[in-house]
Amino acid sequence: QPCLATGGVMEQPRSDADSGGGGGPSFLLYRLPVATDRSLAVLSDPGNSWGYCIGNQLWSAAELLLHHLVAGEPDQAGVGGHTGGGGGGVGGSGGGGGAGWLRGKRVLELGCGLGLPGQAAAVHGAREVLLTDVEGMMPLLRHNVSANFGTGAPPPQVADAEIPTVGAGGRLAAAVATAGRRAEHDSSLLVATAPLDWNLPVPAACNGPWDVILGSDVAYHPDSFAGFWSSLASVCDESTVVLLSLPDRHEDEENHLPVFLAASAGRFGWELLQRRRFEEGQSEMQLFRVWKLGQDDGGS
């Protein structure tokens, strides 16, 4: 669950189900600052009103990645110095120079869910951003992109009018529409969306190499681990900056993170940049920098 450590605000309007005493809110709206004069509004769908997808909600791993992107370029120390698998030392939280390092970059986000980190990269000057997830995430994702970037983003597949009414007068839909109007000055940015299933061939729209690749909470389903690393290998090269924010879950004997990292052996190196537990009892979030191995590094 998100902790809003980045100074964001969550609006939790009452749904029709709430007023009847059953169920939780259909939608949540988060506003998170990503620059001195700019915040992003992302609509979350914990009630699965648009169909069940794990990415329908805002997770703490995405918030940690967002915080790191805005704070500055990831620590370069140790990159290329080992081949991963053994874990690197914990590096700094960033270069401290802000997010200016993203300016002019081509940025791909994998398993993006609500697309918060990728949209933040666009705000900070990325010249092209592509947000990808499974087909079922596309309606909600496209709605969020359209709300934040106006006419510069692909139109959502689900119109505002089709959002179930939440609160008096459809307060939530109106808030998202207002956020979209405020963002129209960013309409020159290219923020695109595309479906990408890691267990299927990578579509042409995702062809790389990309300058920066982002991912948060992508180590959830073990049957997708091999596909993730294969997909990543096909869209990056040795110069690509890859940042992955991953929870180290241990509940219900679920500890997929070591297995996920081990699946990268022979193709990628990695180092741990940051550890953070936002709340007591919550899984520890870990931020990794990953790089593709060249032949001289033993890459396959």
PDB file of N, CA, C and O in Angstrom, residues 163-176:
ATOM      1  N   ILE A 163     -17.122   6.448 -16.224  1.00  0.00           N
ATOM      2  CA  ILE A 163     -16.630   6.168 -14.882  1.00  0.00           C
ATOM      3  C   ILE A 163     -17.824   6.119 -13.937  1.00  0.00           C
ATOM      4  O   ILE A 163     -18.649   7.030 -13.924  1.00  0.00           O
ATOM      5  N   PRO A 164     -17.967   5.072 -13.142  1.00  0.00           N
ATOM      6  CA  PRO A 164     -19.084   5.025 -12.195  1.00  0.00           C
ATOM      7  C   PRO A 164     -19.074   6.254 -11.296  1.00  0.00           C
ATOM      8  O   PRO A 164     -18.021   6.741 -10.885  1.00  0.00           O
ATOM      9  N   THR A 165     -20.242   6.778 -11.015  1.00  0.00           N
ATOM     10  CA  THR A 165     -20.355   7.975 -10.192  1.00  0.00           C
ATOM     11  C   THR A 165     -19.814   7.719  -8.790  1.00  0.00           C
ATOM     12  O   THR A 165     -20.159   6.733  -8.154  1.00  0.00           O
ATOM     13  N   VAL A 166     -18.963   8.616  -8.332  1.00  0.00           N
ATOM     14  CA  VAL A 166     -18.382   8.498  -6.995  1.00  0.00           C
ATOM     15  C   VAL A 166     -18.612   9.809  -6.263  1.00  0.00           C
ATOM     16  O   VAL A 166     -18.157  10.857  -6.712  1.00  0.00           O
ATOM     17  N   GLY A 167     -19.325   9.756  -5.172  1.00  0.00           N
ATOM     18  CA  GLY A 167     -19.569  10.972  -4.407  1.00  0.00           C
ATOM     19  C   GLY A 167     -20.603  11.859  -5.071  1.00  0.00           C
ATOM     20  O   GLY A 167     -21.085  11.597  -6.171  1.00  0.00           O
ATOM     21  N   ALA A 168     -20.929  12.936  -4.393  1.00  0.00           N
ATOM     22  CA  ALA A 168     -21.957  13.839  -4.897  1.00  0.00           C
ATOM     23  C   ALA A 168     -21.516  14.493  -6.188  1.00  0.00           C
ATOM     24  O   ALA A 168     -20.459  15.090  -6.279  1.00  0.00           O
ATOM     25  N   GLY A 169     -22.319  14.362  -7.219  1.00  0.00           N
ATOM     26  CA  GLY A 169     -22.037  15.038  -8.479  1.00  0.00           C
ATOM     27  C   GLY A 169     -20.848  14.478  -9.214  1.00  0.00           C
ATOM     28  O   GLY A 169     -20.264  15.164 -10.049  1.00  0.00           O
ATOM     29  N   GLY A 170     -20.471  13.224  -8.945  1.00  0.00           N
ATOM     30  CA  GLY A 170     -19.324  12.663  -9.658  1.00  0.00           C
ATOM     31  C   GLY A 170     -18.051  13.425  -9.373  1.00  0.00           C
ATOM     32  O   GLY A 170     -17.271  13.764 -10.254  1.00  0.00           O
ATOM     33  N   ARG A 171     -17.817  13.734  -8.098  1.00  0.00           N
ATOM     34  CA  ARG A 171     -16.703  14.602  -7.689  1.00  0.00           C
ATOM     35  C   ARG A 171     -15.354  14.106  -8.197  1.00  0.00           C
ATOM     36  O   ARG A 171     -14.504  14.884  -8.620  1.00  0.00           O
ATOM     37  N   LEU A 172     -15.137  12.789  -8.209  1.00  0.00           N
ATOM     38  CA  LEU A 172     -13.841  12.250  -8.579  1.00  0.00           C
ATOM     39  C   LEU A 172     -13.561  12.438 -10.058  1.00  0.00           C
ATOM     40  O   LEU A 172     -12.487  12.880 -10.458  1.00  0.00           O
ATOM     41  N   ALA A 173     -14.540  12.118 -10.900  1.00  0.00           N
ATOM     42  CA  ALA A 173     -14.350  12.304 -12.336  1.00  0.00           C
ATOM     43  C   ALA A 173     -14.074  13.767 -12.662  1.00  0.00           C
ATOM     44  O   ALA A 173     -13.238  14.096 -13.497  1.00  0.00           O
ATOM     45  N   ALA A 174     -14.771  14.678 -11.969  1.00  0.00           N
ATOM     46  CA  ALA A 174     -14.555  16.107 -12.203  1.00  0.00           C
ATOM     47  C   ALA A 174     -13.155  16.525 -11.806  1.00  0.00           C
ATOM     48  O   ALA A 174     -12.510  17.331 -12.485  1.00  0.00           O
ATOM     49  N   ALA A 175     -12.648  15.955 -10.704  1.00  0.00           N
ATOM     50  CA  ALA A 175     -11.299  16.305 -10.252  1.00  0.00           C
ATOM     51  C   ALA A 175     -10.258  15.862 -11.264  1.00  0.00           C
ATOM     52  O   ALA A 175      -9.305  16.586 -11.555  1.00  0.00           O
ATOM     53  N   VAL A 176     -10.430  14.669 -11.815  1.00  0.00           N
ATOM     54  CA  VAL A 176      -9.475  14.179 -12.806  1.00  0.00           C
ATOM     55  C   VAL A 176      -9.545  15.020 -14.071  1.00  0.00           C
ATOM     56  O   VAL A 176      -8.529  15.350 -14.678  1.00  0.00           O
TER      57      VAL A 176
END
